[in-house]
CSV table of C-alpha atoms and ligand atoms in Angstrom, one decimal:
chain,number,residue,atom,x,y,z
D,1,MET,CA,9.6,-13.1,9.9
D,2,THR,CA,10.5,-9.2,11.0
D,3,SER,CA,8.4,-6.7,9.1
D,4,ILE,CA,8.6,-2.8,9.2
D,5,TYR,CA,6.7,-0.2,8.1
D,6,ILE,CA,8.2,3.7,8.6
D,7,HIS,CA,6.5,6.5,7.0
D,8,ILE,CA,7.9,9.3,5.3
D,9,PRO,CA,5.5,12.3,6.0
D,10,PHE,CA,6.3,14.8,3.5
D,11,CYS,CA,5.2,15.7,-0.3
D,12,GLU,CA,6.1,18.6,-2.8
D,13,ARG,CA,2.9,18.8,-3.8
D,14,ILE,CA,-0.5,17.4,-2.6
D,15,CYS,CA,-2.4,15.1,-5.0
D,16,PHE,CA,-6.4,16.4,-4.9
D,17,TYR,CA,-7.2,12.5,-3.8
D,18,CYS,CA,-5.1,12.0,-1.4
D,19,ASP,CA,-6.5,11.3,2.6
D,20,PHE,CA,-3.0,9.8,3.1
D,21,PRO,CA,-0.7,11.4,6.6
D,22,LYS,CA,1.1,13.7,4.4
D,23,LYS,CA,2.4,17.0,4.4
D,24,VAL,CA,4.2,19.4,1.9
D,25,GLY,CA,7.4,19.8,4.1
D,26,LYS,CA,10.7,22.4,4.8
D,27,LYS,CA,14.0,20.8,4.0
D,28,SER,CA,14.6,21.7,8.2
D,29,GLU,CA,11.7,20.5,9.4
D,30,ILE,CA,12.1,17.1,6.9
D,31,THR,CA,15.6,16.7,8.8
D,32,THR,CA,14.0,17.4,12.1
D,33,TYR,CA,11.3,14.7,11.5
D,34,LEU,CA,14.1,12.1,10.7
D,35,GLN,CA,15.9,12.8,13.5
D,36,ALA,CA,12.4,11.6,15.8
D,37,LEU,CA,11.9,8.4,13.6
D,38,ARG,CA,15.6,7.5,14.4
D,39,GLN,CA,14.6,8.1,18.3
D,40,GLU,CA,11.1,6.4,18.0
D,41,ILE,CA,12.3,2.9,16.4
D,42,ALA,CA,15.4,2.9,18.9
D,43,MET,CA,12.5,2.9,21.3
D,44,TYR,CA,11.7,-0.4,20.3
D,45,ASP,CA,13.2,-3.5,21.0
D,46,VAL,CA,13.2,-4.8,17.2
D,47,PRO,CA,14.6,-8.1,16.2
D,48,ASN,CA,18.2,-7.6,14.8
D,49,THR,CA,17.5,-9.3,11.4
D,50,VAL,CA,14.9,-8.4,9.1
D,51,ASP,CA,12.6,-9.6,6.5
D,52,THR,CA,10.7,-6.9,4.9
D,53,LEU,CA,11.3,-2.5,5.4
D,54,TYR,CA,8.9,-0.8,3.8
D,55,LEU,CA,9.9,3.3,3.4
D,56,GLY,CA,6.4,3.9,2.2
D,57,GLY,CA,4.5,7.9,2.5
D,58,GLY,CA,4.0,10.4,1.3
D,59,THR,CA,6.9,10.4,-1.1
D,60,PRO,CA,10.1,9.3,0.3
D,61,SER,CA,12.4,9.6,-2.8
D,62,ILE,CA,12.3,13.7,-2.2
D,63,LEU,CA,14.9,12.9,0.8
D,64,ASN,CA,17.8,15.1,-0.2
D,65,ASP,CA,21.5,13.5,0.7
D,66,GLU,CA,21.3,14.9,4.1
D,67,GLN,CA,18.2,12.7,5.3
D,68,PHE,CA,19.2,9.9,3.2
D,69,GLU,CA,21.9,10.1,5.6
D,70,ILE,CA,20.1,9.7,8.6
D,71,ILE,CA,17.7,7.1,6.7
D,72,ASN,CA,21.5,5.3,6.3
D,73,ASP,CA,22.2,5.4,10.0
D,74,ILE,CA,18.8,3.8,10.9
D,75,VAL,CA,18.5,0.6,8.5
D,76,ASN,CA,22.3,0.3,8.8
D,77,LYS,CA,20.9,-1.1,12.9
D,78,PHE,CA,19.5,-4.1,10.7
D,79,THR,CA,20.3,-7.0,8.9
D,80,PHE,CA,18.8,-7.9,6.2
D,81,SER,CA,17.5,-11.5,5.7
D,82,LYS,CA,18.8,-13.7,2.7
D,83,ASN,CA,15.4,-13.0,0.6
D,84,TYR,CA,14.5,-10.1,2.1
D,85,GLU,CA,12.3,-7.6,0.4
D,86,PHE,CA,13.5,-3.4,0.9
D,87,THR,CA,11.0,-1.0,-0.8
D,88,ILE,CA,11.0,2.6,-1.7
D,89,GLU,CA,7.6,4.7,-2.7
D,90,CYS,CA,8.6,6.9,-5.1
D,91,ASN,CA,7.3,9.6,-8.3
D,92,PRO,CA,8.8,9.0,-11.3
D,93,GLU,CA,10.1,12.1,-11.6
D,94,HIS,CA,12.4,12.1,-8.6
D,95,ILE,CA,14.4,8.9,-10.3
D,96,THR,CA,17.6,9.7,-10.6
D,97,PRO,CA,21.4,8.7,-11.2
D,98,ASP,CA,21.5,10.5,-8.2
D,99,LYS,CA,19.1,8.5,-5.7
D,100,LEU,CA,19.6,5.7,-7.0
D,101,LYS,CA,22.9,5.3,-5.8
D,102,TRP,CA,21.2,6.3,-2.5
D,103,PHE,CA,18.6,3.3,-2.9
D,104,LYS,CA,21.9,0.6,-3.9
D,105,LYS,CA,23.8,1.8,-0.4
D,106,LEU,CA,20.8,1.5,1.6
D,107,GLY,CA,20.1,-1.8,0.4
D,108,VAL,CA,16.8,-1.4,-1.4
D,109,ASN,CA,15.8,-3.9,-3.7
D,110,ARG,CA,12.0,-3.2,-5.4
D,111,ILE,CA,10.6,0.4,-5.7
D,112,SER,CA,7.5,0.9,-6.1
D,113,LEU,CA,6.2,4.6,-8.7
D,114,GLY,CA,3.6,6.1,-7.8
D,115,VAL,CA,2.5,5.8,-12.0
D,116,GLN,CA,-2.2,6.4,-11.3
D,117,THR,CA,-2.7,7.1,-15.3
D,118,PHE,CA,-0.1,7.2,-18.6
D,119,ASN,CA,-2.5,9.8,-19.4
D,120,ASP,CA,-1.3,13.3,-19.2
D,121,LYS,CA,-4.6,15.0,-18.9
D,122,LEU,CA,-5.7,12.8,-16.3
D,123,LEU,CA,-2.1,13.3,-14.4
D,124,ARG,CA,-2.9,17.5,-14.1
D,125,LEU,CA,-6.6,16.7,-12.4
D,126,LEU,CA,-5.5,14.3,-10.4
D,127,ASN,CA,-1.9,16.7,-9.6
D,128,ARG,CA,0.7,14.6,-10.0
D,129,ASN,CA,3.9,16.2,-11.1
D,130,HIS,CA,5.0,14.0,-13.7
D,131,ASN,CA,3.9,13.2,-17.3
D,132,LYS,CA,3.6,9.9,-19.2
D,133,THR,CA,7.6,10.7,-20.6
D,134,MET,CA,9.1,10.5,-17.9
D,135,VAL,CA,7.6,7.7,-15.7
D,136,ILE,CA,9.5,5.2,-19.0
D,137,ASP,CA,12.4,7.4,-18.7
D,138,ALA,CA,12.1,6.1,-15.0
D,139,VAL,CA,11.2,2.3,-15.6
D,140,ASN,CA,14.6,2.4,-18.0
D,141,LEU,CA,16.3,4.4,-15.5
D,142,LEU,CA,15.2,1.5,-13.3
D,143,LYS,CA,16.2,-1.4,-15.2
D,144,LYS,CA,19.8,0.0,-16.9
D,145,GLU,CA,20.9,0.4,-13.1
D,146,GLY,CA,19.9,-2.7,-11.5
D,147,PHE,CA,16.6,-2.5,-10.5
D,148,THR,CA,14.5,-5.9,-11.7
D,149,ASN,CA,12.3,-5.8,-9.2
D,150,ILE,CA,9.3,-2.7,-10.1
D,151,SER,CA,5.7,-2.3,-8.9
D,152,ILE,CA,3.8,0.3,-10.5
D,153,ASP,CA,0.4,1.8,-9.1
D,154,LEU,CA,-2.0,2.8,-11.0
D,155,MET,CA,-5.5,3.8,-10.5
D,156,PHE,CA,-8.8,3.5,-12.6
D,157,ALA,CA,-12.0,5.1,-12.3
D,158,ILE,CA,-11.0,9.1,-11.9
D,159,PRO,CA,-13.2,11.5,-13.3
D,160,PHE,CA,-13.5,11.9,-16.7
D,161,GLN,CA,-12.1,8.7,-17.4
D,162,THR,CA,-13.2,6.8,-20.5
D,163,MET,CA,-12.8,2.8,-20.8
D,164,ASP,CA,-10.8,3.7,-24.2
D,165,MET,CA,-8.3,5.9,-21.7
D,166,VAL,CA,-8.3,2.3,-19.1
D,167,ILE,CA,-7.6,0.3,-22.1
D,168,ASP,CA,-4.4,2.6,-23.3
D,169,ASP,CA,-3.0,2.8,-19.4
D,170,VAL,CA,-3.3,-0.8,-19.2
D,171,TYR,CA,-1.6,-1.1,-22.4
D,172,ASN,CA,1.5,1.3,-21.5
D,173,LEU,CA,1.3,-0.7,-18.2
D,174,LEU,CA,1.9,-4.1,-21.0
D,175,SER,CA,5.0,-2.5,-22.6
D,176,LEU,CA,7.0,-1.5,-19.5
D,177,ASP,CA,7.3,-4.7,-18.3
D,178,VAL,CA,7.3,-4.1,-15.0
D,179,PRO,CA,6.8,-7.3,-13.3
D,180,HIS,CA,4.3,-5.3,-10.2
D,181,VAL,CA,1.3,-3.8,-10.9
D,182,SER,CA,-0.8,-2.5,-8.3
D,183,TYR,CA,-4.5,-1.4,-9.7
D,184,TYR,CA,-7.2,0.3,-7.2
D,185,SER,CA,-9.6,2.5,-8.2
D,186,LEU,CA,-10.1,5.8,-6.9
D,187,ILE,CA,-11.8,5.8,-3.4
D,188,LEU,CA,-13.4,9.1,-2.9
D,189,GLU,CA,-12.0,10.5,0.5
D,190,GLU,CA,-13.1,13.5,2.7
D,191,ASN,CA,-11.7,16.2,3.3
D,192,THR,CA,-9.7,15.9,0.3
D,193,VAL,CA,-9.7,18.8,-3.5
D,194,PHE,CA,-12.2,16.0,-5.7
D,195,ASN,CA,-14.2,15.8,-2.5
D,196,ARG,CA,-14.7,19.9,-2.6
D,197,TRP,CA,-14.8,19.7,-6.1
D,198,ILE,CA,-17.5,17.1,-6.2
D,199,ASN,CA,-19.8,18.8,-3.7
D,200,GLU,CA,-19.5,22.0,-5.9
D,201,GLY,CA,-20.5,20.2,-8.8
D,202,LYS,CA,-17.7,20.6,-10.9
D,203,ILE,CA,-16.7,16.7,-11.7
D,204,THR,CA,-18.4,14.0,-10.8
D,205,LEU,CA,-18.0,10.3,-10.1
D,206,LEU,CA,-18.2,7.4,-12.8
D,207,ASP,CA,-20.6,5.4,-12.4
D,208,ASN,CA,-20.6,2.1,-10.6
D,209,GLU,CA,-21.7,-0.1,-13.5
D,210,LEU,CA,-18.3,1.7,-15.7
D,211,GLU,CA,-16.0,1.3,-12.6
D,212,ALA,CA,-16.7,-1.9,-12.6
D,213,LEU,CA,-16.7,-2.8,-16.5
D,214,MET,CA,-13.2,-1.6,-16.1
D,215,TYR,CA,-12.0,-3.5,-13.1
D,216,GLU,CA,-12.9,-6.5,-15.3
D,217,GLU,CA,-10.7,-5.1,-18.2
D,218,ILE,CA,-8.2,-4.5,-16.2
D,219,ILE,CA,-8.4,-8.2,-14.8
D,220,SER,CA,-9.1,-10.2,-17.7
D,221,THR,CA,-6.3,-7.8,-19.5
D,222,LEU,CA,-4.3,-8.5,-16.7
D,223,LYS,CA,-4.4,-12.3,-16.1
D,224,LYS,CA,-2.7,-13.0,-18.8
D,225,HIS,CA,0.4,-11.5,-18.7
D,226,TYR,CA,0.1,-11.8,-14.5
D,227,HIS,CA,-0.3,-13.9,-11.3
D,228,HIS,CA,-3.4,-12.0,-10.0
D,229,TYR,CA,-3.0,-12.5,-6.6
D,230,GLU,CA,-4.6,-10.0,-4.4
D,231,ILE,CA,-8.0,-8.2,-5.7
D,232,SER,CA,-6.1,-5.4,-6.4
D,233,ASN,CA,-2.7,-6.7,-7.1
D,234,PHE,CA,-0.6,-8.6,-10.0
D,235,ALA,CA,3.0,-10.3,-10.7
D,236,TYR,CA,5.0,-12.1,-12.5
D,237,SER,CA,5.7,-15.4,-10.4
D,238,ASN,CA,7.9,-15.2,-7.7
D,239,TYR,CA,7.4,-11.0,-7.7
D,240,GLU,CA,4.6,-11.1,-5.0
D,241,SER,CA,4.7,-8.1,-2.8
D,242,LYS,CA,6.5,-9.9,0.1
D,243,HIS,CA,5.8,-7.2,2.9
D,244,ASN,CA,1.8,-6.8,1.8
D,245,GLN,CA,1.5,-10.2,2.2
D,246,ILE,CA,2.6,-9.9,6.0
D,247,TYR,CA,-0.8,-7.6,6.0
D,248,TRP,CA,-3.2,-9.9,4.7
D,249,THR,CA,-2.1,-12.8,6.5
D,250,ASN,CA,-2.7,-11.1,9.6
D,251,GLU,CA,0.7,-11.1,10.7
D,252,HIS,CA,3.0,-9.1,13.6
D,253,TYR,CA,4.7,-5.7,12.0
D,254,TYR,CA,6.6,-2.6,13.3
D,255,GLY,CA,5.2,0.2,11.8
D,256,PHE,CA,7.4,3.4,12.9
D,257,GLY,CA,6.1,7.7,12.1
D,258,MET,CA,4.3,9.4,11.9
D,259,GLY,CA,0.5,8.0,11.0
D,260,ALA,CA,2.2,5.1,11.3
D,261,SER,CA,0.2,1.7,12.5
D,262,GLY,CA,1.6,-1.7,13.6
D,263,TYR,CA,0.5,-5.0,15.1
D,264,LEU,CA,2.6,-6.1,17.9
D,265,ASP,CA,1.7,-9.1,20.0
D,266,ASN,CA,-2.0,-9.0,19.3
D,267,VAL,CA,-2.0,-4.6,20.1
D,268,ARG,CA,-3.2,-2.5,17.1
D,269,TYR,CA,-1.5,0.8,17.3
D,270,TYR,CA,-1.2,3.8,15.8
D,271,ASN,CA,0.8,6.7,15.9
D,272,GLU,CA,-0.2,10.4,16.3
D,273,ASP,CA,-1.2,11.7,12.6
D,274,ARG,CA,0.3,15.2,13.0
D,275,VAL,CA,4.2,15.9,13.1
D,276,ASN,CA,3.9,18.5,15.8
D,277,LYS,CA,2.3,15.8,18.2
D,278,TYR,CA,5.1,13.4,16.9
D,279,LEU,CA,8.0,15.6,17.8
D,280,GLN,CA,6.2,16.6,20.9
D,281,LYS,CA,6.0,13.0,22.3
D,282,VAL,CA,9.2,11.2,20.9
D,283,ASN,CA,11.0,13.7,21.7
D,284,ASN,CA,9.6,13.2,25.9
D,285,SER,CA,10.6,9.9,25.3
D,286,GLU,CA,7.5,8.7,24.8
D,287,LEU,CA,6.3,6.3,21.8
D,288,PRO,CA,4.1,8.2,19.1
D,289,ILE,CA,1.1,6.2,20.5
D,290,MET,CA,-2.4,7.6,19.5
D,291,HIS,CA,-4.6,5.4,20.2
D,292,GLN,CA,-4.1,1.1,20.3
D,293,ASP,CA,-6.4,-1.8,20.4
D,294,GLU,CA,-5.5,-5.1,22.1
D,295,LEU,CA,-7.8,-7.1,19.8
D,296,THR,CA,-9.8,-10.4,21.6
D,297,LYS,CA,-9.5,-13.7,20.7
D,298,ASP,CA,-12.7,-13.3,18.2
D,299,GLU,CA,-11.4,-9.8,16.3
D,300,ILE,CA,-8.2,-11.1,15.4
D,301,ILE,CA,-9.9,-14.6,13.8
D,302,LYS,CA,-12.5,-11.4,12.1
D,303,GLU,CA,-9.7,-9.9,10.9
D,304,ALA,CA,-7.7,-12.7,10.0
D,305,LEU,CA,-10.4,-13.3,7.5
D,306,LEU,CA,-11.4,-9.9,5.9
D,307,LEU,CA,-7.5,-9.0,5.4
D,308,GLY,CA,-7.0,-12.8,3.6
D,309,LEU,CA,-10.2,-12.7,2.0
D,310,ARG,CA,-8.3,-10.2,-0.2
D,311,LEU,CA,-6.6,-13.0,-1.4
D,312,ILE,CA,-7.4,-14.2,-4.4
D,313,ASP,CA,-6.5,-17.9,-3.0
D,314,GLY,CA,-8.4,-16.4,0.2
D,315,VAL,CA,-7.6,-18.5,3.6
D,316,ASN,CA,-6.9,-22.4,4.2
D,317,VAL,CA,-9.6,-23.3,5.9
D,318,LYS,CA,-7.2,-26.0,8.1
D,319,GLU,CA,-4.6,-22.8,9.5
D,320,LEU,CA,-6.4,-21.0,10.1
D,321,ASN,CA,-8.4,-23.9,12.8
D,322,GLU,CA,-5.0,-24.4,13.9
D,323,ARG,CA,-3.9,-21.3,14.1
D,324,TYR,CA,-6.8,-20.4,15.8
D,325,GLN,CA,-7.8,-23.5,17.6
D,326,ILE,CA,-11.8,-22.9,16.0
D,327,ASP,CA,-13.5,-24.6,13.7
D,328,VAL,CA,-14.1,-21.7,11.4
D,329,VAL,CA,-16.4,-23.0,9.2
D,330,LYS,CA,-18.6,-23.4,12.1
D,331,TYR,CA,-17.3,-20.1,13.9
D,332,PHE,CA,-18.5,-18.1,11.1
D,333,GLN,CA,-21.7,-20.3,9.9
D,334,GLN,CA,-24.0,-17.9,9.2
D,335,GLU,CA,-22.3,-15.4,8.6
D,336,PHE,CA,-21.6,-18.0,5.9
D,337,SER,CA,-24.6,-18.9,4.5
D,338,GLU,CA,-25.5,-16.2,3.6
D,339,LEU,CA,-22.4,-15.2,1.5
D,340,LEU,CA,-22.8,-18.8,-0.5
D,341,GLN,CA,-26.5,-17.5,-0.5
D,342,GLN,CA,-25.0,-14.4,-2.6
D,343,GLY,CA,-22.2,-16.2,-4.8
D,344,LEU,CA,-19.8,-13.7,-2.9
D,345,ILE,CA,-17.2,-16.6,-2.0
D,346,GLU,CA,-16.1,-19.9,-2.3
D,347,VAL,CA,-16.3,-22.8,0.7
D,348,GLY,CA,-13.9,-25.4,0.3
D,349,GLU,CA,-10.2,-26.3,1.8
D,350,ASN,CA,-10.1,-22.4,1.1
D,351,ILE,CA,-12.4,-19.6,2.5
D,352,LYS,CA,-12.3,-17.2,-1.5
D,353,LEU,CA,-14.1,-14.9,-3.4
D,354,THR,CA,-15.8,-15.5,-6.0
D,355,HIS,CA,-15.3,-13.7,-9.3
D,356,LYS,CA,-18.4,-12.1,-8.5
D,357,GLY,CA,-17.2,-11.8,-5.0
D,358,LEU,CA,-14.3,-9.3,-6.9
D,359,PHE,CA,-16.7,-6.6,-7.3
D,360,TYR,CA,-18.2,-6.7,-3.8
D,361,GLY,CA,-15.2,-7.2,-1.7
D,362,ASN,CA,-17.0,-4.2,0.5
D,363,GLU,CA,-19.7,-5.8,1.4
D,364,VAL,CA,-18.4,-9.4,1.5
D,365,PHE,CA,-16.0,-7.5,4.1
D,366,SER,CA,-19.1,-5.9,6.8
D,367,TYR,CA,-19.5,-9.0,7.7
D,368,PHE,CA,-16.1,-9.2,9.2
D,369,ILE,CA,-16.0,-5.8,11.0
F,401,SF4,S1,-0.7,10.4,-3.6
F,401,SF4,FE1,1.1,9.7,-2.7
F,401,SF4,S2,2.4,12.2,-3.8
F,401,SF4,FE2,0.3,12.7,-3.8
F,401,SF4,S3,-0.1,13.4,-1.7
F,401,SF4,FE3,-0.6,11.4,-1.4
F,401,SF4,S4,1.1,10.7,-0.5
F,401,SF4,FE4,1.8,12.5,-1.8
């Protein structure tokens, strides 16, 4: 499998909870960045046939015609395999007939829509630029134009959000009948407006108990309609994200662009996370890598568990043993025994989180960091 992540770090405005590598960019800066991105990709020996391509951000859907032309030039260097998946992250307000023409020309066959909530008041609190009506219009237009593989990103545990609001979001989601949902709890990150507001006492986070009740409500309702295949991801049968499964199964992938990371030949590399530094290195014909870690066998095995346990089916013991030439149950005897005692994992043919473990994922993962 050849998988590529490309980062487009520009947004029209900054959401108050967001700490992704992103910035508000001028038109000329975005174009210059894309030209550098093309140069960076040319420095790698990427196999010609690509299985999954993910254009993430930032907000790739803000690009204009001239900028999509550069993306087209980049994408045209590759051939897509028969069952390829090419996802683009979009904001609902950018879904217009003209943009969809570009997506078709590029070969995009999966749309990931950043919705977060259908509640207009909460959307304003998050500093999003869309409202519920725009989400419905976007999904309808996508379907009309033949984009059936749509994923919606939602968020819960937003300050001021009540259980009724979550139930309402789930109801709105189900009425859109989209085949994939990513549903994450809000995480408070440093260097965000939300963090400052918390420190100033302007907003407060929801308590853990309510957050857990919300997650339980989301899982139990969505499971009636979707395959719950990862802690935060739900899909109709055969619509599980192929690209993200590359991450969760600890496979190699290329990462291009400012702030992107990749994993090649057991080396995890992290690109410069400032546009200026990124451009400087690429313009000097240097790979724009900020730092990289060559993983030891022990680290690789731990990562396989750390990532694989996010999947509801967990990791298959036999496959893991064969892949890494170990006896994984013996290797992590101590860790598994403690986690079993706490009722957080099950160890059988597969090692996986229990229902309780879904709520204490970070605690489980901390054993493998
Ligand atoms: S959440 Fe998405 S749209 Fe909002 S600032 Fe972050 S990257 Fe940009």
